[in-house]
Amino acid sequence: MSDQAPPKCGLVAVIGAPNAGKSTLVNQLVGQKVAITSAKAQTTRARMLGIALHDEVQMILVDTPGIFAPKRRLDRAMVSAAWEGAVEADAVLLIVDPVKQRRHELIPLLENLKGRPERKYLVLNKVDVSKKEPLLALAQELTEMADFAEVFFVSALTGDGVPELKTHLASLMPEGVWHYPEDQVSDASERLLATEVTREQLYRQLHEELPYDSAVRPESYQTRPDGSVEIHQQIVIARDSQKGIVLGKGGSKLKAIGEAARAELAEILGVKVHLFLHVKVDEKWSESREIFEEIGLDWVK
């Protein structure tokens, strides 16, 4: 942080239909992996905060869960967490995938944004695979619907256009002391991040067979005397019939999930990781207040 300019600190809410590329964009802005990115929609379950730094500016990114029509309790909590993120933001980014668009989800989002007081920015993602004319037409159409202050064209995947977006966001942030010390780049605790990484592997390796009603719970997280980390986690599923899917033949699937998660965690944390996973069946887990609070969501009646 430079001595000349006063520090600035603000909140940026990131919203969009599922799979619009929000998590990837947050990771680009922060410069490291904080939000879990899965090819399966709706996997940003907790209100993951990424903290982006730009000179003397700290931007707290609320990577809100994809906002979709709520069906059951879990979904309702995700939706309320998403809107809650946009309540007190200094800027709201609406990320749109111009290829898939998902208009049935995009239109309600625009309706909701229309009357909101925050400065709103439209971010059209995936410009690396989109044609220019339809992109410009879409930008104009959506801006007319929700009064965006500006439109940014980016590729969250390649990072194209992201520095310009980051610089602009930094210029909007109000003066104020930093909420997080410089070394605490993501306030998603390592414990929560560890469960996110395991959950990502669970979806990545079982995305066809395993529905959404599974959770990964942190049981313990300890640093051993040699500096390595020992992590115990529970994979909670809703039906006994799913147990075989998660375990695989002779436990091979669970082992593969554990090994991939362990390798990724070791890379993120920079230390050796000992990861122990076990599977538990709990038919009512998606109604459990305790599990909700563990994965960073508010309990919604």
mmCIF file with all atom_site columns, N, CA and C in Angstrom, residues 14-20 22 40-46 63-83 94 102-110 112 199 203 212 292 297:
data_model
loop_
_atom_site.group_PDB
_atom_site.id
_atom_site.type_symbol
_atom_site.label_atom_id
_atom_site.label_alt_id
_atom_site.label_comp_id
_atom_site.label_asym_id
_atom_site.label_entity_id
_atom_site.label_seq_id
_atom_site.pdbx_PDB_ins_code
_atom_site.Cartn_x
_atom_site.Cartn_y
_atom_site.Cartn_z
_atom_site.occupancy
_atom_site.B_iso_or_equiv
_atom_site.pdbx_formal_charge
_atom_site.auth_seq_id
_atom_site.auth_comp_id
_atom_site.auth_asym_id
_atom_site.auth_atom_id
_atom_site.pdbx_PDB_model_num
ATOM 1   N N  . VAL A 1 14  ? -21.519 -9.610  -6.810  1.00 0.00 ? 14  VAL A N  1
ATOM 2   C CA . VAL A 1 14  ? -21.417 -10.249 -8.121  1.00 0.00 ? 14  VAL A CA 1
ATOM 3   C C  . VAL A 1 14  ? -22.634 -11.140 -8.297  1.00 0.00 ? 14  VAL A C  1
ATOM 4   N N  . ILE A 1 15  ? -23.506 -10.789 -9.236  1.00 0.00 ? 15  ILE A N  1
ATOM 5   C CA . ILE A 1 15  ? -24.696 -11.625 -9.433  1.00 0.00 ? 15  ILE A CA 1
ATOM 6   C C  . ILE A 1 15  ? -24.807 -12.070 -10.886 1.00 0.00 ? 15  ILE A C  1
ATOM 7   N N  . GLY A 1 16  ? -25.642 -13.081 -11.110 1.00 0.00 ? 16  GLY A N  1
ATOM 8   C CA . GLY A 1 16  ? -25.810 -13.599 -12.462 1.00 0.00 ? 16  GLY A CA 1
ATOM 9   C C  . GLY A 1 16  ? -26.535 -14.925 -12.411 1.00 0.00 ? 16  GLY A C  1
ATOM 10  N N  . ALA A 1 17  ? -27.022 -15.367 -13.562 1.00 0.00 ? 17  ALA A N  1
ATOM 11  C CA . ALA A 1 17  ? -27.666 -16.671 -13.633 1.00 0.00 ? 17  ALA A CA 1
ATOM 12  C C  . ALA A 1 17  ? -26.603 -17.751 -13.389 1.00 0.00 ? 17  ALA A C  1
ATOM 13  N N  . PRO A 1 18  ? -27.030 -18.957 -12.989 1.00 0.00 ? 18  PRO A N  1
ATOM 14  C CA . PRO A 1 18  ? -26.037 -20.016 -12.763 1.00 0.00 ? 18  PRO A CA 1
ATOM 15  C C  . PRO A 1 18  ? -25.149 -20.217 -13.986 1.00 0.00 ? 18  PRO A C  1
ATOM 16  N N  . ASN A 1 19  ? -23.878 -20.497 -13.740 1.00 0.00 ? 19  ASN A N  1
ATOM 17  C CA . ASN A 1 19  ? -22.900 -20.764 -14.807 1.00 0.00 ? 19  ASN A CA 1
ATOM 18  C C  . ASN A 1 19  ? -22.597 -19.594 -15.725 1.00 0.00 ? 19  ASN A C  1
ATOM 19  N N  . ALA A 1 20  ? -22.858 -18.376 -15.276 1.00 0.00 ? 20  ALA A N  1
ATOM 20  C CA . ALA A 1 20  ? -22.524 -17.227 -16.134 1.00 0.00 ? 20  ALA A CA 1
ATOM 21  C C  . ALA A 1 20  ? -21.022 -16.934 -16.080 1.00 0.00 ? 20  ALA A C  1
ATOM 22  N N  . LYS A 1 22  ? -19.404 -16.337 -12.835 1.00 0.00 ? 22  LYS A N  1
ATOM 23  C CA . LYS A 1 22  ? -19.132 -15.451 -11.702 1.00 0.00 ? 22  LYS A CA 1
ATOM 24  C C  . LYS A 1 22  ? -17.900 -15.872 -10.915 1.00 0.00 ? 22  LYS A C  1
ATOM 25  N N  . LYS A 1 40  ? -21.137 -27.748 -13.056 1.00 0.00 ? 40  LYS A N  1
ATOM 26  C CA . LYS A 1 40  ? -22.545 -27.939 -12.717 1.00 0.00 ? 40  LYS A CA 1
ATOM 27  C C  . LYS A 1 40  ? -23.071 -26.643 -12.103 1.00 0.00 ? 40  LYS A C  1
ATOM 28  N N  . ALA A 1 41  ? -24.227 -26.207 -12.562 1.00 0.00 ? 41  ALA A N  1
ATOM 29  C CA . ALA A 1 41  ? -24.758 -24.925 -12.090 1.00 0.00 ? 41  ALA A CA 1
ATOM 30  C C  . ALA A 1 41  ? -25.061 -24.962 -10.595 1.00 0.00 ? 41  ALA A C  1
ATOM 31  N N  . GLN A 1 42  ? -25.166 -23.764 -10.012 1.00 0.00 ? 42  GLN A N  1
ATOM 32  C CA . GLN A 1 42  ? -25.610 -23.600 -8.615  1.00 0.00 ? 42  GLN A CA 1
ATOM 33  C C  . GLN A 1 42  ? -24.672 -24.197 -7.582  1.00 0.00 ? 42  GLN A C  1
ATOM 34  N N  . THR A 1 43  ? -23.365 -24.242 -7.846  1.00 0.00 ? 43  THR A N  1
ATOM 35  C CA . THR A 1 43  ? -22.520 -24.845 -6.817  1.00 0.00 ? 43  THR A CA 1
ATOM 36  C C  . THR A 1 43  ? -21.849 -23.825 -5.911  1.00 0.00 ? 43  THR A C  1
ATOM 37  N N  . THR A 1 44  ? -22.009 -22.537 -6.183  1.00 0.00 ? 44  THR A N  1
ATOM 38  C CA . THR A 1 44  ? -21.431 -21.575 -5.234  1.00 0.00 ? 44  THR A CA 1
ATOM 39  C C  . THR A 1 44  ? -22.392 -21.505 -4.066  1.00 0.00 ? 44  THR A C  1
ATOM 40  N N  . ARG A 1 45  ? -22.159 -22.319 -3.057  1.00 0.00 ? 45  ARG A N  1
ATOM 41  C CA . ARG A 1 45  ? -23.199 -22.458 -2.046  1.00 0.00 ? 45  ARG A CA 1
ATOM 42  C C  . ARG A 1 45  ? -23.044 -21.429 -0.938  1.00 0.00 ? 45  ARG A C  1
ATOM 43  N N  . ALA A 1 46  ? -21.855 -21.181 -0.495  1.00 0.00 ? 46  ALA A N  1
ATOM 44  C CA . ALA A 1 46  ? -21.670 -20.217 0.589   1.00 0.00 ? 46  ALA A CA 1
ATOM 45  C C  . ALA A 1 46  ? -21.460 -18.831 -0.007  1.00 0.00 ? 46  ALA A C  1
ATOM 46  N N  . ASP A 1 63  ? -19.278 -13.001 -3.700  1.00 0.00 ? 63  ASP A N  1
ATOM 47  C CA . ASP A 1 63  ? -19.565 -13.856 -4.856  1.00 0.00 ? 63  ASP A CA 1
ATOM 48  C C  . ASP A 1 63  ? -20.858 -14.595 -4.564  1.00 0.00 ? 63  ASP A C  1
ATOM 49  N N  . THR A 1 64  ? -21.959 -13.936 -4.877  1.00 0.00 ? 64  THR A N  1
ATOM 50  C CA . THR A 1 64  ? -23.270 -14.442 -4.471  1.00 0.00 ? 64  THR A CA 1
ATOM 51  C C  . THR A 1 64  ? -23.632 -15.705 -5.217  1.00 0.00 ? 64  THR A C  1
ATOM 52  N N  . PRO A 1 65  ? -24.332 -16.619 -4.550  1.00 0.00 ? 65  PRO A N  1
ATOM 53  C CA . PRO A 1 65  ? -24.793 -17.823 -5.248  1.00 0.00 ? 65  PRO A CA 1
ATOM 54  C C  . PRO A 1 65  ? -25.683 -17.456 -6.423  1.00 0.00 ? 65  PRO A C  1
ATOM 55  N N  . GLY A 1 66  ? -25.698 -18.292 -7.435  1.00 0.00 ? 66  GLY A N  1
ATOM 56  C CA . GLY A 1 66  ? -26.558 -18.024 -8.588  1.00 0.00 ? 66  GLY A CA 1
ATOM 57  C C  . GLY A 1 66  ? -27.978 -17.819 -8.117  1.00 0.00 ? 66  GLY A C  1
ATOM 58  N N  . ILE A 1 67  ? -28.619 -16.806 -8.630  1.00 0.00 ? 67  ILE A N  1
ATOM 59  C CA . ILE A 1 67  ? -29.982 -16.519 -8.179  1.00 0.00 ? 67  ILE A CA 1
ATOM 60  C C  . ILE A 1 67  ? -30.945 -17.260 -9.095  1.00 0.00 ? 67  ILE A C  1
ATOM 61  N N  . PHE A 1 68  ? -31.671 -18.189 -8.535  1.00 0.00 ? 68  PHE A N  1
ATOM 62  C CA . PHE A 1 68  ? -32.584 -18.988 -9.339  1.00 0.00 ? 68  PHE A CA 1
ATOM 63  C C  . PHE A 1 68  ? -33.869 -19.141 -8.561  1.00 0.00 ? 68  PHE A C  1
ATOM 64  N N  . ALA A 1 69  ? -34.928 -19.577 -9.228  1.00 0.00 ? 69  ALA A N  1
ATOM 65  C CA . ALA A 1 69  ? -36.214 -19.684 -8.547  1.00 0.00 ? 69  ALA A CA 1
ATOM 66  C C  . ALA A 1 69  ? -36.112 -20.706 -7.415  1.00 0.00 ? 69  ALA A C  1
ATOM 67  N N  . PRO A 1 70  ? -36.397 -20.285 -6.178  1.00 0.00 ? 70  PRO A N  1
ATOM 68  C CA . PRO A 1 70  ? -36.199 -21.194 -5.042  1.00 0.00 ? 70  PRO A CA 1
ATOM 69  C C  . PRO A 1 70  ? -37.234 -22.311 -4.985  1.00 0.00 ? 70  PRO A C  1
ATOM 70  N N  . LYS A 1 71  ? -36.766 -23.524 -4.728  1.00 0.00 ? 71  LYS A N  1
ATOM 71  C CA . LYS A 1 71  ? -37.690 -24.652 -4.658  1.00 0.00 ? 71  LYS A CA 1
ATOM 72  C C  . LYS A 1 71  ? -37.827 -25.157 -3.232  1.00 0.00 ? 71  LYS A C  1
ATOM 73  N N  . ARG A 1 72  ? -36.691 -25.519 -2.621  1.00 0.00 ? 72  ARG A N  1
ATOM 74  C CA . ARG A 1 72  ? -36.813 -26.033 -1.250  1.00 0.00 ? 72  ARG A CA 1
ATOM 75  C C  . ARG A 1 72  ? -35.934 -25.186 -0.355  1.00 0.00 ? 72  ARG A C  1
ATOM 76  N N  . ARG A 1 73  ? -35.832 -25.588 0.896   1.00 0.00 ? 73  ARG A N  1
ATOM 77  C CA . ARG A 1 73  ? -35.173 -24.739 1.878   1.00 0.00 ? 73  ARG A CA 1
ATOM 78  C C  . ARG A 1 73  ? -33.744 -24.355 1.481   1.00 0.00 ? 73  ARG A C  1
ATOM 79  N N  . LEU A 1 74  ? -32.987 -25.342 0.997   1.00 0.00 ? 74  LEU A N  1
ATOM 80  C CA . LEU A 1 74  ? -31.591 -25.076 0.634   1.00 0.00 ? 74  LEU A CA 1
ATOM 81  C C  . LEU A 1 74  ? -31.520 -23.984 -0.435  1.00 0.00 ? 74  LEU A C  1
ATOM 82  N N  . ASP A 1 75  ? -32.385 -24.137 -1.436  1.00 0.00 ? 75  ASP A N  1
ATOM 83  C CA . ASP A 1 75  ? -32.392 -23.157 -2.522  1.00 0.00 ? 75  ASP A CA 1
ATOM 84  C C  . ASP A 1 75  ? -32.818 -21.782 -2.017  1.00 0.00 ? 75  ASP A C  1
ATOM 85  N N  . ARG A 1 76  ? -33.811 -21.746 -1.124  1.00 0.00 ? 76  ARG A N  1
ATOM 86  C CA . ARG A 1 76  ? -34.276 -20.457 -0.600  1.00 0.00 ? 76  ARG A CA 1
ATOM 87  C C  . ARG A 1 76  ? -33.160 -19.732 0.133   1.00 0.00 ? 76  ARG A C  1
ATOM 88  N N  . ALA A 1 77  ? -32.380 -20.497 0.900   1.00 0.00 ? 77  ALA A N  1
ATOM 89  C CA . ALA A 1 77  ? -31.274 -19.875 1.631   1.00 0.00 ? 77  ALA A CA 1
ATOM 90  C C  . ALA A 1 77  ? -30.252 -19.314 0.650   1.00 0.00 ? 77  ALA A C  1
ATOM 91  N N  . MET A 1 78  ? -30.008 -20.042 -0.467  1.00 0.00 ? 78  MET A N  1
ATOM 92  C CA . MET A 1 78  ? -29.028 -19.575 -1.435  1.00 0.00 ? 78  MET A CA 1
ATOM 93  C C  . MET A 1 78  ? -29.497 -18.289 -2.097  1.00 0.00 ? 78  MET A C  1
ATOM 94  N N  . VAL A 1 79  ? -30.796 -18.229 -2.397  1.00 0.00 ? 79  VAL A N  1
ATOM 95  C CA . VAL A 1 79  ? -31.336 -17.031 -3.044  1.00 0.00 ? 79  VAL A CA 1
ATOM 96  C C  . VAL A 1 79  ? -31.274 -15.828 -2.107  1.00 0.00 ? 79  VAL A C  1
ATOM 97  N N  . SER A 1 80  ? -31.656 -16.043 -0.834  1.00 0.00 ? 80  SER A N  1
ATOM 98  C CA . SER A 1 80  ? -31.642 -14.883 0.060   1.00 0.00 ? 80  SER A CA 1
ATOM 99  C C  . SER A 1 80  ? -30.213 -14.427 0.311   1.00 0.00 ? 80  SER A C  1
ATOM 100 N N  . ALA A 1 81  ? -29.266 -15.365 0.337   1.00 0.00 ? 81  ALA A N  1
ATOM 101 C CA . ALA A 1 81  ? -27.855 -14.983 0.505   1.00 0.00 ? 81  ALA A CA 1
ATOM 102 C C  . ALA A 1 81  ? -27.412 -14.141 -0.687  1.00 0.00 ? 81  ALA A C  1
ATOM 103 N N  . ALA A 1 82  ? -27.898 -14.505 -1.866  1.00 0.00 ? 82  ALA A N  1
ATOM 104 C CA . ALA A 1 82  ? -27.496 -13.777 -3.070  1.00 0.00 ? 82  ALA A CA 1
ATOM 105 C C  . ALA A 1 82  ? -28.001 -12.340 -3.034  1.00 0.00 ? 82  ALA A C  1
ATOM 106 N N  . TRP A 1 83  ? -29.275 -12.148 -2.676  1.00 0.00 ? 83  TRP A N  1
ATOM 107 C CA . TRP A 1 83  ? -29.790 -10.775 -2.658  1.00 0.00 ? 83  TRP A CA 1
ATOM 108 C C  . TRP A 1 83  ? -29.213 -9.977  -1.508  1.00 0.00 ? 83  TRP A C  1
ATOM 109 N N  . LEU A 1 94  ? -23.511 -7.428  -12.802 1.00 0.00 ? 94  LEU A N  1
ATOM 110 C CA . LEU A 1 94  ? -24.343 -8.510  -13.337 1.00 0.00 ? 94  LEU A CA 1
ATOM 111 C C  . LEU A 1 94  ? -23.540 -9.194  -14.439 1.00 0.00 ? 94  LEU A C  1
ATOM 112 N N  . ARG A 1 102 ? -29.622 -17.719 -20.874 1.00 0.00 ? 102 ARG A N  1
ATOM 113 C CA . ARG A 1 102 ? -30.559 -18.189 -19.836 1.00 0.00 ? 102 ARG A CA 1
ATOM 114 C C  . ARG A 1 102 ? -31.573 -17.094 -19.491 1.00 0.00 ? 102 ARG A C  1
ATOM 115 N N  . ARG A 1 103 ? -32.293 -16.667 -20.504 1.00 0.00 ? 103 ARG A N  1
ATOM 116 C CA . ARG A 1 103 ? -33.197 -15.521 -20.349 1.00 0.00 ? 103 ARG A CA 1
ATOM 117 C C  . ARG A 1 103 ? -34.239 -15.703 -19.265 1.00 0.00 ? 103 ARG A C  1
ATOM 118 N N  . HIS A 1 104 ? -34.705 -16.932 -19.084 1.00 0.00 ? 104 HIS A N  1
ATOM 119 C CA . HIS A 1 104 ? -35.744 -17.162 -18.065 1.00 0.00 ? 104 HIS A CA 1
ATOM 120 C C  . HIS A 1 104 ? -35.216 -16.801 -16.680 1.00 0.00 ? 104 HIS A C  1
ATOM 121 N N  . GLU A 1 105 ? -33.890 -16.845 -16.503 1.00 0.00 ? 105 GLU A N  1
ATOM 122 C CA . GLU A 1 105 ? -33.320 -16.452 -15.216 1.00 0.00 ? 105 GLU A CA 1
ATOM 123 C C  . GLU A 1 105 ? -32.803 -15.019 -15.240 1.00 0.00 ? 105 GLU A C  1
ATOM 124 N N  . LEU A 1 106 ? -32.436 -14.580 -16.420 1.00 0.00 ? 106 LEU A N  1
ATOM 125 C CA . LEU A 1 106 ? -31.857 -13.246 -16.570 1.00 0.00 ? 106 LEU A CA 1
ATOM 126 C C  . LEU A 1 106 ? -32.913 -12.142 -16.407 1.00 0.00 ? 106 LEU A C  1
ATOM 127 N N  . ILE A 1 107 ? -34.090 -12.362 -16.982 1.00 0.00 ? 107 ILE A N  1
ATOM 128 C CA . ILE A 1 107 ? -35.126 -11.324 -16.941 1.00 0.00 ? 107 ILE A CA 1
ATOM 129 C C  . ILE A 1 107 ? -35.556 -10.989 -15.507 1.00 0.00 ? 107 ILE A C  1
ATOM 130 N N  . PRO A 1 108 ? -35.856 -11.995 -14.643 1.00 0.00 ? 108 PRO A N  1
ATOM 131 C CA . PRO A 1 108 ? -36.202 -11.650 -13.250 1.00 0.00 ? 108 PRO A CA 1
ATOM 132 C C  . PRO A 1 108 ? -35.074 -10.902 -12.534 1.00 0.00 ? 108 PRO A C  1
ATOM 133 N N  . LEU A 1 109 ? -33.834 -11.246 -12.885 1.00 0.00 ? 109 LEU A N  1
ATOM 134 C CA . LEU A 1 109 ? -32.678 -10.572 -12.297 1.00 0.00 ? 109 LEU A CA 1
ATOM 135 C C  . LEU A 1 109 ? -32.673 -9.093  -12.673 1.00 0.00 ? 109 LEU A C  1
ATOM 136 N N  . LEU A 1 110 ? -32.918 -8.836  -13.948 1.00 0.00 ? 110 LEU A N  1
ATOM 137 C CA . LEU A 1 110 ? -32.945 -7.455  -14.440 1.00 0.00 ? 110 LEU A CA 1
ATOM 138 C C  . LEU A 1 110 ? -34.093 -6.684  -13.804 1.00 0.00 ? 110 LEU A C  1
ATOM 139 N N  . ASN A 1 112 ? -35.389 -7.197  -10.874 1.00 0.00 ? 112 ASN A N  1
ATOM 140 C CA . ASN A 1 112 ? -34.999 -6.920  -9.494  1.00 0.00 ? 112 ASN A CA 1
ATOM 141 C C  . ASN A 1 112 ? -33.962 -5.813  -9.400  1.00 0.00 ? 112 ASN A C  1
ATOM 142 N N  . ARG A 1 199 ? -15.960 -30.716 -2.030  1.00 0.00 ? 199 ARG A N  1
ATOM 143 C CA . ARG A 1 199 ? -17.271 -30.730 -2.698  1.00 0.00 ? 199 ARG A CA 1
ATOM 144 C C  . ARG A 1 199 ? -17.128 -30.577 -4.204  1.00 0.00 ? 199 ARG A C  1
ATOM 145 N N  . TYR A 1 203 ? -18.560 -33.224 -7.034  1.00 0.00 ? 203 TYR A N  1
ATOM 146 C CA . TYR A 1 203 ? -19.368 -32.910 -8.212  1.00 0.00 ? 203 TYR A CA 1
ATOM 147 C C  . TYR A 1 203 ? -18.638 -33.253 -9.504  1.00 0.00 ? 203 TYR A C  1
ATOM 148 N N  . TYR A 1 212 ? -27.986 -32.773 -6.244  1.00 0.00 ? 212 TYR A N  1
ATOM 149 C CA . TYR A 1 212 ? -27.485 -31.703 -5.385  1.00 0.00 ? 212 TYR A CA 1
ATOM 150 C C  . TYR A 1 212 ? -27.579 -31.981 -3.913  1.00 0.00 ? 212 TYR A C  1
ATOM 151 N N  . PHE A 1 292 ? -26.460 -25.672 7.567   1.00 0.00 ? 292 PHE A N  1
ATOM 152 C CA . PHE A 1 292 ? -26.554 -24.400 6.833   1.00 0.00 ? 292 PHE A CA 1
ATOM 153 C C  . PHE A 1 292 ? -25.528 -23.400 7.337   1.00 0.00 ? 292 PHE A C  1
ATOM 154 N N  . LEU A 1 297 ? -24.505 -20.153 5.129   1.00 0.00 ? 297 LEU A N  1
ATOM 155 C CA . LEU A 1 297 ? -25.795 -19.621 4.687   1.00 0.00 ? 297 LEU A CA 1
ATOM 156 C C  . LEU A 1 297 ? -26.671 -19.227 5.864   1.00 0.00 ? 297 LEU A C  1
#
